Amino acid sequence: LGVEWFDVFDLLTSHLIDWRQAQPIHRMLKLDTVSKSLHKLHPADLANIIEDLSVKRGRDFVSSLDAKNAAEVLQEINPHLRKILVKYLGPEKAADILGQMSPEEVVDLMQMLPKEEAKLFLANLDDNSKLKKVERLFAYPNDTAGGLMSVDFVAVRPGCTVRHAREEVKKMSDKLNSIVYVYVTEEDGTFVGVISLRWLLISNASKTIKNLMKKCAPHSTLKLDQNIEEIVPIMTRYNLYTVAVLDDNKKLVGVVTIDDVMRHLVPYA
């Protein structure tokens, strides 16, 4: 209106936002520029926001996050949209995010893509150890223990001390979302039993694991080819949050968690 000269006390100043830099989400405005406070939200809440954005803006949002946070958020996004976003990110950008995911999470994501596309994405994965684990998991259907299991777990020998077991937990803690049990195996990987994290915390540091561990009933472990219909009753019957997966030689090859089962049964939650 041309009255700026009259605004002596800065009463009429407006701080405007370009309409092109905002879009409606759930009848509210969300800015295109990602606020620092948004990064503090739970990954599931960030996923809800991204699901209401256009694909391009969703991709930009994911790209604005650091690789670790982006990996956590992608796991919470609707699988169909997750597939689209990963393709939009491209192999090079997605490689950093895949590097922050566990092998089983990478497999879940790559199984959504055509085989040739999946190969392009995996070719950019720098971690050879993780790549080998991913390739091993690809061999099993995703509704079996082999397809659901995590290959990252804490394992110690029967003769080691509680102090040593605690150190192993510390070494592995960054790779695991949660730790309920430490698994006990012989030198050749043969499964012996488990010891709970609680017992490790309250037991004398000098005690040996073989005197504290719990041997598992034969029917409370899983075989690689057991399907989800067999897994759920076993975990329910024995009140298991995690269950060991053994190969034909009784060697520990992975662990299925209740979270793995729920994500398979309710993938869109």
Tab-separated table of C-alpha atoms in Angstrom:
chain	number	residue	atom	x	y	z
A	1	LEU	CA	0.000	0.000	0.000
A	2	GLY	CA	3.012	2.252	-0.012
A	3	VAL	CA	2.865	3.078	3.698
A	4	GLU	CA	6.237	1.598	4.672
A	5	TRP	CA	7.486	5.069	5.573
A	6	PHE	CA	4.731	5.258	8.225
A	7	ASP	CA	5.880	2.024	9.965
A	8	VAL	CA	8.170	3.752	12.468
A	9	PHE	CA	7.998	0.963	15.062
A	10	ASP	CA	8.152	-1.912	12.573
A	11	LEU	CA	4.544	-2.822	13.365
A	12	LEU	CA	3.536	-3.657	9.811
A	13	THR	CA	6.484	-5.863	8.914
A	14	SER	CA	5.453	-9.260	7.579
A	15	HIS	CA	7.693	-12.274	7.351
A	16	LEU	CA	6.428	-13.969	4.225
A	17	ILE	CA	7.009	-17.479	2.933
A	18	ASP	CA	6.888	-18.171	-0.774
A	19	TRP	CA	3.756	-20.302	-1.409
A	20	ARG	CA	5.835	-22.419	-3.788
A	21	GLN	CA	7.957	-23.485	-0.814
A	22	ALA	CA	5.053	-25.028	1.088
A	23	GLN	CA	2.394	-27.654	0.519
A	24	PRO	CA	-0.596	-28.949	2.501
A	25	ILE	CA	-0.319	-32.107	4.614
A	26	HIS	CA	-3.315	-33.265	6.649
A	27	ARG	CA	-4.842	-29.787	6.175
A	28	MET	CA	-1.693	-28.185	7.648
A	29	LEU	CA	1.159	-26.384	5.921
A	30	LYS	CA	4.568	-28.020	5.831
A	31	LEU	CA	7.562	-26.062	4.583
A	32	ASP	CA	9.753	-27.388	1.813
A	33	THR	CA	12.780	-26.397	3.873
A	34	VAL	CA	13.341	-29.078	6.496
A	35	SER	CA	13.391	-27.641	9.989
A	36	LYS	CA	16.115	-28.834	12.344
A	37	SER	CA	13.396	-29.781	14.818
A	38	LEU	CA	11.949	-32.260	12.319
A	39	HIS	CA	15.140	-34.286	12.527
A	40	LYS	CA	14.368	-34.897	16.194
A	41	LEU	CA	11.100	-36.668	15.427
A	42	HIS	CA	10.773	-40.425	15.685
A	43	PRO	CA	11.521	-42.147	12.342
A	44	ALA	CA	7.912	-43.406	12.169
A	45	ASP	CA	6.615	-39.824	12.472
A	46	LEU	CA	9.009	-38.608	9.795
A	47	ALA	CA	7.823	-41.482	7.599
A	48	ASN	CA	4.211	-40.306	8.020
A	49	ILE	CA	5.201	-36.825	6.835
A	50	ILE	CA	7.086	-38.185	3.821
A	51	GLU	CA	4.134	-40.390	2.834
A	52	ASP	CA	2.030	-37.220	2.461
A	53	LEU	CA	4.561	-35.488	0.216
A	54	SER	CA	4.981	-35.812	-3.521
A	55	VAL	CA	7.602	-38.344	-4.601
A	56	LYS	CA	10.053	-35.587	-5.567
A	57	ARG	CA	9.674	-33.761	-2.270
A	58	GLY	CA	9.786	-37.038	-0.375
A	59	ARG	CA	13.072	-37.859	-2.089
A	60	ASP	CA	14.434	-34.405	-1.242
A	61	PHE	CA	13.354	-34.858	2.367
A	62	VAL	CA	15.122	-38.221	2.637
A	63	SER	CA	18.209	-36.746	0.943
A	64	SER	CA	18.309	-33.956	3.534
A	65	LEU	CA	18.727	-36.490	6.342
A	66	ASP	CA	22.072	-38.019	7.232
A	67	ALA	CA	22.509	-41.619	6.048
A	68	LYS	CA	21.786	-43.201	9.440
A	69	ASN	CA	18.533	-41.301	9.982
A	70	ALA	CA	17.499	-41.814	6.361
A	71	ALA	CA	17.959	-45.581	6.785
A	72	GLU	CA	15.755	-45.602	9.900
A	73	VAL	CA	13.057	-43.513	8.229
A	74	LEU	CA	12.978	-45.628	5.054
A	75	GLN	CA	12.248	-48.718	7.139
A	76	GLU	CA	9.070	-47.051	8.428
A	77	ILE	CA	7.731	-45.938	5.048
A	78	ASN	CA	5.000	-47.805	3.173
A	79	PRO	CA	6.835	-50.543	1.195
A	80	HIS	CA	5.385	-49.423	-2.160
A	81	LEU	CA	6.514	-45.822	-1.643
A	82	ARG	CA	9.833	-47.012	-0.220
A	83	LYS	CA	10.532	-48.817	-3.484
A	84	ILE	CA	9.742	-45.689	-5.520
A	85	LEU	CA	11.849	-43.405	-3.308
A	86	VAL	CA	14.863	-45.693	-3.498
A	87	LYS	CA	14.638	-45.753	-7.295
A	88	TYR	CA	14.372	-41.940	-7.347
A	89	LEU	CA	17.405	-41.625	-5.058
A	90	GLY	CA	19.481	-43.695	-7.477
A	91	PRO	CA	22.245	-46.251	-6.780
A	92	GLU	CA	24.963	-43.778	-5.729
A	93	LYS	CA	22.897	-41.769	-3.230
A	94	ALA	CA	21.142	-44.875	-1.945
A	95	ALA	CA	24.494	-46.617	-1.351
A	96	ASP	CA	25.230	-44.437	1.692
A	97	ILE	CA	21.809	-45.253	3.135
A	98	LEU	CA	22.124	-48.981	2.415
A	99	GLY	CA	25.470	-48.894	4.179
A	100	GLN	CA	23.668	-47.910	7.397
A	101	MET	CA	21.111	-50.727	7.157
A	102	SER	CA	21.457	-54.232	8.524
A	103	PRO	CA	21.919	-56.996	5.915
A	104	GLU	CA	18.333	-58.241	6.351
A	105	GLU	CA	16.973	-54.703	5.883
A	106	VAL	CA	18.991	-54.354	2.673
A	107	VAL	CA	17.589	-57.663	1.442
A	108	ASP	CA	14.005	-56.594	2.195
A	109	LEU	CA	14.557	-53.430	0.184
A	110	MET	CA	16.346	-55.044	-2.755
A	111	GLN	CA	13.709	-57.775	-3.074
A	112	MET	CA	11.241	-55.042	-4.051
A	113	LEU	CA	13.304	-54.149	-7.113
A	114	PRO	CA	13.808	-56.059	-10.365
A	115	LYS	CA	16.935	-58.237	-10.134
A	116	GLU	CA	18.966	-56.151	-12.578
A	117	GLU	CA	18.185	-52.934	-10.702
A	118	ALA	CA	19.000	-54.570	-7.377
A	119	LYS	CA	22.416	-55.576	-8.764
A	120	LEU	CA	23.136	-51.941	-9.671
A	121	PHE	CA	22.332	-50.784	-6.150
A	122	LEU	CA	24.348	-53.554	-4.499
A	123	ALA	CA	27.312	-52.861	-6.794
A	124	ASN	CA	27.683	-49.514	-5.009
A	125	LEU	CA	27.786	-51.121	-1.565
A	126	ASP	CA	31.363	-50.751	-0.289
A	127	ASP	CA	31.100	-53.116	2.675
A	128	ASN	CA	32.130	-56.530	1.281
A	129	SER	CA	31.330	-58.300	4.540
A	130	LYS	CA	27.798	-56.935	4.487
A	131	LEU	CA	27.425	-57.745	0.795
A	132	LYS	CA	28.284	-61.402	1.468
A	133	LYS	CA	25.654	-61.544	4.210
A	134	VAL	CA	23.093	-59.961	1.883
A	135	GLU	CA	23.830	-62.504	-0.852
A	136	ARG	CA	23.450	-65.354	1.664
A	137	LEU	CA	20.060	-64.077	2.848
A	138	PHE	CA	18.822	-63.709	-0.733
A	139	ALA	CA	18.911	-67.504	-0.990
A	140	TYR	CA	15.915	-67.945	1.342
A	141	PRO	CA	12.223	-67.060	0.808
A	142	ASN	CA	11.265	-64.038	2.884
A	143	ASP	CA	8.571	-65.942	4.816
A	144	THR	CA	11.029	-68.510	6.217
A	145	ALA	CA	13.400	-68.346	9.179
A	146	GLY	CA	16.304	-67.987	6.731
A	147	GLY	CA	14.658	-65.005	5.057
A	148	LEU	CA	13.517	-63.335	8.281
A	149	MET	CA	16.611	-63.822	10.400
A	150	SER	CA	19.293	-61.337	11.312
A	151	VAL	CA	22.857	-62.543	10.849
A	152	ASP	CA	24.200	-60.034	13.381
A	153	PHE	CA	24.133	-61.295	16.969
A	154	VAL	CA	26.410	-61.573	19.994
A	155	ALA	CA	28.025	-64.997	20.412
A	156	VAL	CA	30.544	-66.151	23.042
A	157	ARG	CA	32.183	-69.432	24.038
A	158	PRO	CA	31.114	-71.510	27.073
A	159	GLY	CA	34.488	-71.095	28.753
A	160	CYS	CA	34.659	-67.311	28.578
A	161	THR	CA	33.930	-65.092	31.572
A	162	VAL	CA	31.039	-62.726	32.161
A	163	ARG	CA	33.505	-59.851	31.846
A	164	HIS	CA	34.497	-60.989	28.354
A	165	ALA	CA	30.846	-61.429	27.342
A	166	ARG	CA	30.078	-57.873	28.436
A	167	GLU	CA	32.916	-56.614	26.239
A	168	GLU	CA	31.479	-58.514	23.272
A	169	VAL	CA	28.110	-56.854	23.864
A	170	LYS	CA	29.789	-53.436	23.799
A	171	LYS	CA	31.539	-54.265	20.507
A	172	MET	CA	28.300	-55.353	18.812
A	173	SER	CA	25.901	-52.812	20.320
A	174	ASP	CA	26.152	-50.365	17.390
A	175	LYS	CA	25.092	-53.059	14.899
A	176	LEU	CA	22.055	-54.279	16.846
A	177	ASN	CA	18.722	-52.575	17.470
A	178	SER	CA	18.311	-54.481	20.718
A	179	ILE	CA	20.036	-57.233	22.672
A	180	VAL	CA	17.990	-59.703	24.699
A	181	TYR	CA	20.293	-62.713	24.727
A	182	VAL	CA	23.947	-63.482	24.217
A	183	TYR	CA	24.257	-66.774	22.329
A	184	VAL	CA	26.716	-69.442	23.392
A	185	THR	CA	28.463	-71.506	20.716
A	186	GLU	CA	31.416	-73.845	20.458
A	187	GLU	CA	34.500	-72.895	18.405
A	188	ASP	CA	32.943	-74.440	15.280
A	189	GLY	CA	29.698	-72.481	15.727
A	190	THR	CA	27.642	-75.321	17.233
A	191	PHE	CA	24.820	-73.853	19.288
A	192	VAL	CA	25.013	-74.573	23.020
A	193	GLY	CA	22.608	-72.213	24.774
A	194	VAL	CA	21.875	-68.612	25.763
A	195	ILE	CA	22.439	-66.192	28.599
A	196	SER	CA	20.180	-63.194	29.088
A	197	LEU	CA	21.555	-59.677	29.188
A	198	ARG	CA	20.025	-59.359	32.663
A	199	TRP	CA	22.141	-62.238	33.990
A	200	LEU	CA	25.256	-60.729	32.443
A	201	LEU	CA	24.594	-57.479	34.289
A	202	ILE	CA	23.950	-58.958	37.726
A	203	SER	CA	26.455	-61.843	37.692
A	204	ASN	CA	29.973	-61.775	39.067
A	205	ALA	CA	32.360	-60.681	36.295
A	206	SER	CA	34.729	-63.599	36.935
A	207	LYS	CA	32.136	-66.354	36.544
A	208	THR	CA	32.219	-68.484	33.414
A	209	ILE	CA	29.347	-68.514	30.943
A	210	LYS	CA	28.913	-72.302	31.000
A	211	ASN	CA	27.882	-72.086	34.666
A	212	LEU	CA	25.248	-69.419	33.978
A	213	MET	CA	23.883	-70.152	30.515
A	214	LYS	CA	20.521	-71.740	29.835
A	215	LYS	CA	20.274	-74.694	27.485
A	216	CYS	CA	17.410	-74.428	25.021
A	217	ALA	CA	14.870	-77.155	24.353
A	218	PRO	CA	15.352	-78.649	20.866
A	219	HIS	CA	11.921	-77.439	19.774
A	220	SER	CA	12.615	-73.846	20.874
A	221	THR	CA	15.033	-73.227	17.992
A	222	LEU	CA	14.311	-72.810	14.284
A	223	LYS	CA	15.491	-74.454	11.082
A	224	LEU	CA	16.323	-72.315	8.061
A	225	ASP	CA	13.373	-73.542	5.989
A	226	GLN	CA	10.652	-73.241	8.637
A	227	ASN	CA	7.931	-70.846	7.498
A	228	ILE	CA	6.121	-68.109	9.359
A	229	GLU	CA	3.202	-70.393	10.254
A	230	GLU	CA	5.643	-72.598	12.181
A	231	ILE	CA	7.720	-69.771	13.648
A	232	VAL	CA	4.893	-67.899	15.381
A	233	PRO	CA	3.626	-70.886	17.470
A	234	ILE	CA	7.192	-71.691	18.613
A	235	MET	CA	7.860	-68.127	19.758
A	236	THR	CA	4.467	-67.968	21.468
A	237	ARG	CA	4.759	-71.354	23.195
A	238	TYR	CA	8.197	-70.614	24.654
A	239	ASN	CA	7.580	-66.851	25.244
A	240	LEU	CA	10.537	-65.907	23.050
A	241	TYR	CA	11.408	-62.375	21.967
A	242	THR	CA	14.251	-63.795	19.897
A	243	VAL	CA	14.864	-67.331	18.660
A	244	ALA	CA	18.029	-68.997	17.354
A	245	VAL	CA	18.142	-70.295	13.769
A	246	LEU	CA	20.307	-73.399	13.250
A	247	ASP	CA	21.528	-75.132	10.110
A	248	ASP	CA	21.463	-78.894	9.553
A	249	ASN	CA	24.664	-79.250	11.589
A	250	LYS	CA	23.151	-77.451	14.611
A	251	LYS	CA	25.345	-74.403	14.006
A	252	LEU	CA	23.969	-70.958	14.825
A	253	VAL	CA	23.469	-68.983	11.596
A	254	GLY	CA	21.030	-66.266	12.634
A	255	VAL	CA	18.369	-64.972	14.978
A	256	VAL	CA	14.698	-64.195	14.336
A	257	THR	CA	13.198	-61.487	16.553
A	258	ILE	CA	9.576	-60.742	17.362
A	259	ASP	CA	10.072	-57.477	15.448
A	260	ASP	CA	11.047	-59.429	12.314
A	261	VAL	CA	7.866	-61.480	12.627
A	262	MET	CA	5.602	-58.467	13.171
A	263	ARG	CA	7.071	-56.593	10.214
A	264	HIS	CA	6.328	-59.591	8.017
A	265	LEU	CA	2.791	-60.053	9.327
A	266	VAL	CA	1.888	-56.347	9.368
A	267	PRO	CA	4.127	-54.739	6.701
A	268	TYR	CA	1.987	-51.608	6.288
A	269	ALA	CA	1.760	-50.714	9.996
